[in-house]
Short mmCIF file of C-alpha atoms in Angstrom, two decimals:
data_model
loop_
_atom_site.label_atom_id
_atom_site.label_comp_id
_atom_site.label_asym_id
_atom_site.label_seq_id
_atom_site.Cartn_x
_atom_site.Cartn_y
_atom_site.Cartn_z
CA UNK I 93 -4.83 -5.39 -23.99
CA UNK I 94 -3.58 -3.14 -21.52
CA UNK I 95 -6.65 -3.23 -19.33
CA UNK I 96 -6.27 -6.65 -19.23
CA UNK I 97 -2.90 -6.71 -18.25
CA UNK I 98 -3.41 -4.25 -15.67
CA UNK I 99 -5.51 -6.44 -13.92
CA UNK I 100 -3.71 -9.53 -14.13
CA UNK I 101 -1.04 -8.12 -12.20
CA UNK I 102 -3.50 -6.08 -9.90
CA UNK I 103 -5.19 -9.85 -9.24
CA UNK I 104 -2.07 -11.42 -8.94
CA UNK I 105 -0.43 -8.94 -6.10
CA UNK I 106 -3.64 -9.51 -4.57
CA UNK I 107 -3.58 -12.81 -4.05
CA UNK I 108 -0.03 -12.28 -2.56
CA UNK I 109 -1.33 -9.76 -0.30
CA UNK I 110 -3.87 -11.78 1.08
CA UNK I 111 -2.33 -15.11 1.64
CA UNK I 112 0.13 -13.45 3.47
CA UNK I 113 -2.81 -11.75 5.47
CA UNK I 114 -4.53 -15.00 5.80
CA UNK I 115 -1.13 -16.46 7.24
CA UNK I 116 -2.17 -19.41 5.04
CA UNK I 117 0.73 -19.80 3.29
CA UNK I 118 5.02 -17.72 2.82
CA UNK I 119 4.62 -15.42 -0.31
CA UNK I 120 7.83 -16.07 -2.72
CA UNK I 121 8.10 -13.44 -5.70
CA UNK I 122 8.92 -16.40 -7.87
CA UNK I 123 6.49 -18.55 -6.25
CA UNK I 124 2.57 -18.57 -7.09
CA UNK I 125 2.54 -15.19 -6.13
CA UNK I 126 3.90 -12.80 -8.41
CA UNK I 127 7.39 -12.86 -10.35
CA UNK I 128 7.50 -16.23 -11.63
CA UNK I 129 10.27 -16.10 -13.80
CA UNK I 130 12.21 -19.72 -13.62
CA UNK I 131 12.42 -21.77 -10.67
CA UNK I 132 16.20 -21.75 -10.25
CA UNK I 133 15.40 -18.15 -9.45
CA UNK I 134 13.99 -19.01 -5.79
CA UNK I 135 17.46 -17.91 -4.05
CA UNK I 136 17.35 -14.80 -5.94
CA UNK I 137 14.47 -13.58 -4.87
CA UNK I 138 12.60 -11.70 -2.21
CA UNK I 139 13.67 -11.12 1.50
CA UNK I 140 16.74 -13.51 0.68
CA UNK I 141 18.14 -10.43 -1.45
CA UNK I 142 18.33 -8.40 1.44
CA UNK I 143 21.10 -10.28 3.84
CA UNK I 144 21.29 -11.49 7.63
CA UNK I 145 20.19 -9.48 9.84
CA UNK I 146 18.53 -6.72 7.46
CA UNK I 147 14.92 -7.62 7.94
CA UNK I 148 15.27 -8.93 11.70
CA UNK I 149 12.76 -5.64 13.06
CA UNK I 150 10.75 -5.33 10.56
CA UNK I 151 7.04 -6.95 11.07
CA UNK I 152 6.86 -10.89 9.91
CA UNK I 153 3.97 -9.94 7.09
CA UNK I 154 6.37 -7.15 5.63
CA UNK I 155 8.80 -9.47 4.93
CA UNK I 156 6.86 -12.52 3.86
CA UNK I 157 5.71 -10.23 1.25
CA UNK I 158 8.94 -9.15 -0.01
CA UNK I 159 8.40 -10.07 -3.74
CA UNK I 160 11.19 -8.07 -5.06
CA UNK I 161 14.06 -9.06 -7.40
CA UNK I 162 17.06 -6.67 -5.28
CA UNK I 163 17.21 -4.26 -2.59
CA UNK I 164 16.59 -0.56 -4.02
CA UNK I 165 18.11 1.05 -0.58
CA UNK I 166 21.33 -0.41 -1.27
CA UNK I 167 21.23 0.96 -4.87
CA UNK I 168 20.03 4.17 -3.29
CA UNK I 169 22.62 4.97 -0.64
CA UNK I 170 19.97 6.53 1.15
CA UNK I 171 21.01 9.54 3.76
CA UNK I 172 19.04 11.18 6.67
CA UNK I 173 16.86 14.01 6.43
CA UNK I 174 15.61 12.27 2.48
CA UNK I 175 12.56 12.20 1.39
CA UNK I 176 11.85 8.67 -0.62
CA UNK I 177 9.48 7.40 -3.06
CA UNK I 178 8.67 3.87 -3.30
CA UNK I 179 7.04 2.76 -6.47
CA UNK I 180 4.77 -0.17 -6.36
CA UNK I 181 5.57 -0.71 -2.72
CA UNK I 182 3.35 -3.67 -1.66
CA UNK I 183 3.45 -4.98 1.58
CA UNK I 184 5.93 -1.90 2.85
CA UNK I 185 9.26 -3.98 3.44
CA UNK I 186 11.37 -1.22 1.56
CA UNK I 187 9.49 1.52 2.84
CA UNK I 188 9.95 0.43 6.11
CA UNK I 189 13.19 0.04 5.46
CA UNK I 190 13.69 3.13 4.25
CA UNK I 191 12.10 5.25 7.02
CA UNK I 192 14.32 3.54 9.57
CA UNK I 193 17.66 4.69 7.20
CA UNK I 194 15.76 7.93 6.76
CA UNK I 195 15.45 8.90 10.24
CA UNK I 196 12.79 10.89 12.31
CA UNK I 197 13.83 14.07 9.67
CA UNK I 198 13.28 12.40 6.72
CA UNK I 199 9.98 10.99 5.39
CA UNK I 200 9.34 7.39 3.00
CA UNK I 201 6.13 7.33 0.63
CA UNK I 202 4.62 4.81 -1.09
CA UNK I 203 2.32 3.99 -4.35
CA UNK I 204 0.54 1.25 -4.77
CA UNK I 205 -2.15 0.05 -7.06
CA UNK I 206 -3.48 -2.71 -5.14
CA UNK I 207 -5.98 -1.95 -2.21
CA UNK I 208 -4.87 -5.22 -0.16
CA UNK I 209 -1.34 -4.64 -0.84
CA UNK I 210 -2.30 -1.18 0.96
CA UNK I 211 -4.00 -2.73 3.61
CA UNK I 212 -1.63 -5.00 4.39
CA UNK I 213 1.59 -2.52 4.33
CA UNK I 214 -0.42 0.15 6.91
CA UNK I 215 -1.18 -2.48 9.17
CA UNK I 216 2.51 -3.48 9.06
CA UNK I 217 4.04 0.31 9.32
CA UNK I 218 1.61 0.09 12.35
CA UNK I 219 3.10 -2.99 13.79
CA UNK I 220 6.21 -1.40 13.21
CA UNK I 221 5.41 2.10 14.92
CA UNK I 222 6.65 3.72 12.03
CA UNK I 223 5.79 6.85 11.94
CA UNK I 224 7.33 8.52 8.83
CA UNK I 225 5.61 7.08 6.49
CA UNK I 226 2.49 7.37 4.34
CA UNK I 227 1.24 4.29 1.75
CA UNK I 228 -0.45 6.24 -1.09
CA UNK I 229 -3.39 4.26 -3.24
CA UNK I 230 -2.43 5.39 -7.50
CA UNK I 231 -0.78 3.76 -10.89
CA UNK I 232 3.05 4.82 -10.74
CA UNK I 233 2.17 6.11 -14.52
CA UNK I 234 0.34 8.82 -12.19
CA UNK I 235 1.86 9.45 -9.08
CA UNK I 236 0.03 10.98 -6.20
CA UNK I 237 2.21 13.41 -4.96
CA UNK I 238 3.24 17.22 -6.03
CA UNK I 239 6.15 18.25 -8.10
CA UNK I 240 9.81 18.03 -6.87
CA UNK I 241 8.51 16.62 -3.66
CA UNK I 242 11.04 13.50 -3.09
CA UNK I 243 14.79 13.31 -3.10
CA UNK I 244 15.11 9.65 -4.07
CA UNK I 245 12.94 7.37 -6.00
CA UNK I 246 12.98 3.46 -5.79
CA UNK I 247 11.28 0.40 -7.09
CA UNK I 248 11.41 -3.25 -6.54
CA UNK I 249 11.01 -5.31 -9.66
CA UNK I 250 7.76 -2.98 -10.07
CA UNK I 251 8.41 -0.99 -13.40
CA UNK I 252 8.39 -4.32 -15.80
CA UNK I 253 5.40 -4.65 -14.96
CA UNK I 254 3.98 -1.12 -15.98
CA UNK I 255 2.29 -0.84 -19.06
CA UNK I 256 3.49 2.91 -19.65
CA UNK I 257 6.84 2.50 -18.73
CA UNK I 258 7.36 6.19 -20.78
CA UNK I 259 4.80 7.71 -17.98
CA UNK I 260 6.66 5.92 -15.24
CA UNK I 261 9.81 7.57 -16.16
CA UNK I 262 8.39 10.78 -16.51
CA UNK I 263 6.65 10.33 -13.40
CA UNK I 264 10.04 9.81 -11.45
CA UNK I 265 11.39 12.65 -12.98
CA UNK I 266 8.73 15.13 -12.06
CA UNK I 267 8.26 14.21 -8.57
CA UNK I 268 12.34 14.12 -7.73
CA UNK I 269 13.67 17.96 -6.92
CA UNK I 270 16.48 18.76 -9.10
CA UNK I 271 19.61 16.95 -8.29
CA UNK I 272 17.42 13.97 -7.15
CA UNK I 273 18.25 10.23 -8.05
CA UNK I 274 17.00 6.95 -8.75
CA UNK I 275 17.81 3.39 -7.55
CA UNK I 276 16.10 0.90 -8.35
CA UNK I 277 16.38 -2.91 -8.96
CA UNK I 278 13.97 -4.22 -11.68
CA UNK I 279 14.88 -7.16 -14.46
CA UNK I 280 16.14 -6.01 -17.52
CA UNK I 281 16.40 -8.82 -20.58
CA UNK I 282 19.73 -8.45 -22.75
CA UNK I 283 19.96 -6.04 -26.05
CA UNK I 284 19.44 -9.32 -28.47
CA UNK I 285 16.34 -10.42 -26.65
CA UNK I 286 13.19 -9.70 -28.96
CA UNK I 287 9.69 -8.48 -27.92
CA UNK I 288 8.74 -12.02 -28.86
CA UNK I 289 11.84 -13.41 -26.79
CA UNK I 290 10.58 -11.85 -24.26
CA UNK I 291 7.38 -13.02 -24.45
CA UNK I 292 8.13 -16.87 -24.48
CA UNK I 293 9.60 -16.60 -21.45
CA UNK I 294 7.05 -16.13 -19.18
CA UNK I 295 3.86 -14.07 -19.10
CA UNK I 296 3.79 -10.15 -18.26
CA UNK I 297 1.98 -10.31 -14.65
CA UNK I 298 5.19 -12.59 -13.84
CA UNK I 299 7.73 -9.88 -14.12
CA UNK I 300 9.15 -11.43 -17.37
CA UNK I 301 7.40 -10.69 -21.21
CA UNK I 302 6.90 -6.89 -19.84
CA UNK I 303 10.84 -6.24 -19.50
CA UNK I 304 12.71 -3.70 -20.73
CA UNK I 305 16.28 -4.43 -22.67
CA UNK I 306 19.04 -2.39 -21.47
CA UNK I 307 18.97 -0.40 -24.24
CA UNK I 308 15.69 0.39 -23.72
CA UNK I 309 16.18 1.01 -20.25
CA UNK I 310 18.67 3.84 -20.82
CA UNK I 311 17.26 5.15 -23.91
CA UNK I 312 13.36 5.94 -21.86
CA UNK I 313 15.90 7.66 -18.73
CA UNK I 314 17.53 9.66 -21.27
CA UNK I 315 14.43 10.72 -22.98
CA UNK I 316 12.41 11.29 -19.82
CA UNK I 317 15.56 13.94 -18.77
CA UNK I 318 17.74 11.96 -16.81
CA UNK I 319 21.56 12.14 -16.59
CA UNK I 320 24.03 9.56 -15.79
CA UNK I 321 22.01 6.66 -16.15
CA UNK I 322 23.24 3.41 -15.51
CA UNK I 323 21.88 -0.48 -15.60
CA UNK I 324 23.81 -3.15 -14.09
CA UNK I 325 23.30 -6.70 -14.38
CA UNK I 326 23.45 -8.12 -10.77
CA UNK I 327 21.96 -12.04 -11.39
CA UNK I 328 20.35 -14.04 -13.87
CA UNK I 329 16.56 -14.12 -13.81
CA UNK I 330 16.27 -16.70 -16.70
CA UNK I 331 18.26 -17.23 -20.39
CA UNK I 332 18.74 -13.30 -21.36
CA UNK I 333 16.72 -11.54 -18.85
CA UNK I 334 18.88 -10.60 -15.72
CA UNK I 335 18.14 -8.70 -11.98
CA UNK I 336 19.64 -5.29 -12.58
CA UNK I 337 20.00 -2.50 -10.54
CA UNK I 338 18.98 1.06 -12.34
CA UNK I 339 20.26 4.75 -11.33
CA UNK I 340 19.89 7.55 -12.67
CA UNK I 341 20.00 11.60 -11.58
CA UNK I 342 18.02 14.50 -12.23
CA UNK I 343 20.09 17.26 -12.87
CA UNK I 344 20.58 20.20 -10.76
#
């Protein structure tokens, strides 16, 4: 079962990947695409969630393939001179993002499964003459990168759709130096929502039946070491499932 789900959502960000290669077509995270959660959802999705002017020199592919449900680097308050890890960072909108808030001292990495995802976010930090940056090929249950090597970690309606979310969580910790944070915008369903709640909703690959409750949520941060953990509904997603933002610290 979790093979298979692992490649739904592998085929699916494909597919988003490459139409937005192809130019065929604008990628919407609750479009065909990826996070299909309910179609009242369509304003609350994507580049939209970032504001005017946010996106404006950033490459046109980056941002058609925004398929996020918030934007991380506001939850981050990201400084210069960091070092940031983006987890499942697709087609490189908040990496790029976060190398220009980063500066020339700091540095932005990012994981991704999927190899035209990967493809298509290089050719954008490219277009963008990035140059801190680095898009890393690995599961975010396995990150790529050395112990206490980031300062901040964030993800982009990515970890629902893990099917380890304990090894994600772990993950974050271990790669974050002590005092490090997380901010990250994911959806979160409410405490009464059931497995099976969940689940007729939507399907897993669409960011919905794989969501964590709140609960949840703070209960893995807490196990996996974290301090000061905190979820925050921001906007509904669909009945009992919400865009949240997520932070948490490392401690010192």
């Amino acid at each position: 079962m979790e093979d298979t789900r692992v490649e739904q959502v592998r085929e699916r960000y494909a597919a988003a990947a490459l139409t937005v290669l192809n130019r065929s077509e604008q990628a919407s995270c609750c479009g065909d695409g990826c996070c299909d959660t309910t179609a009242e959802t369509l304003d609350e999705s994507g580049a939209g969630l970032y504001g005017p002017g946010y996106t404006d020199e950033l490459p046109e592919a980056a941002v058609l393939a925004s398929l996020g449900c918030g934007n991380p680097l506001v939850v981050a308050d990201l400084n210069v001179g960091e070092r940031v890890l983006d987890l499942g960072s697709g087609g490189g909108i908040d990496v790029l993002l976060s190398a220009r808030r980063v500066g020339p001292t700091g540095f932005a990495y990012g994981v991704d499964m999927t190899a035209e995802m990967l493809e298509l976010a290089r050719a954008n930090a490219v277009e963008a003459g990035a140059t801190n940056v680095e898009f890393l090929e690995g599961r975010i249950e396995a990150v790529p990168l050395p112990d206490a090597s980031v300062d901040v970690v964030i993800s982009n309606c990515v970890i629902n759709l893990s099917v380890d979310k304990p090894a994600v969580l772990a993950e974050m910790f271990r790669v974050l130096v002590p005092g490090g944070r997380v901010g990250v915008s994911d959806v979160v369903a409410e405490d009464h929502m059931t497995t099976a709640d969940r689940a007729a909703l939507g399907d897993f690959a669409g960011c919905v039946s794989g969501a964590l409750t709140r609960s949840e949520y703070l209960e893995g941060l807490a196990a996996a070491g974290f301090v000061d953990a905190e979820v925050q509904f921001t906007h509904e997603a669909a009945t009992g499932l919400h865009g949240a933002v997520v932070r948490a610290v490392k401690p010192a």
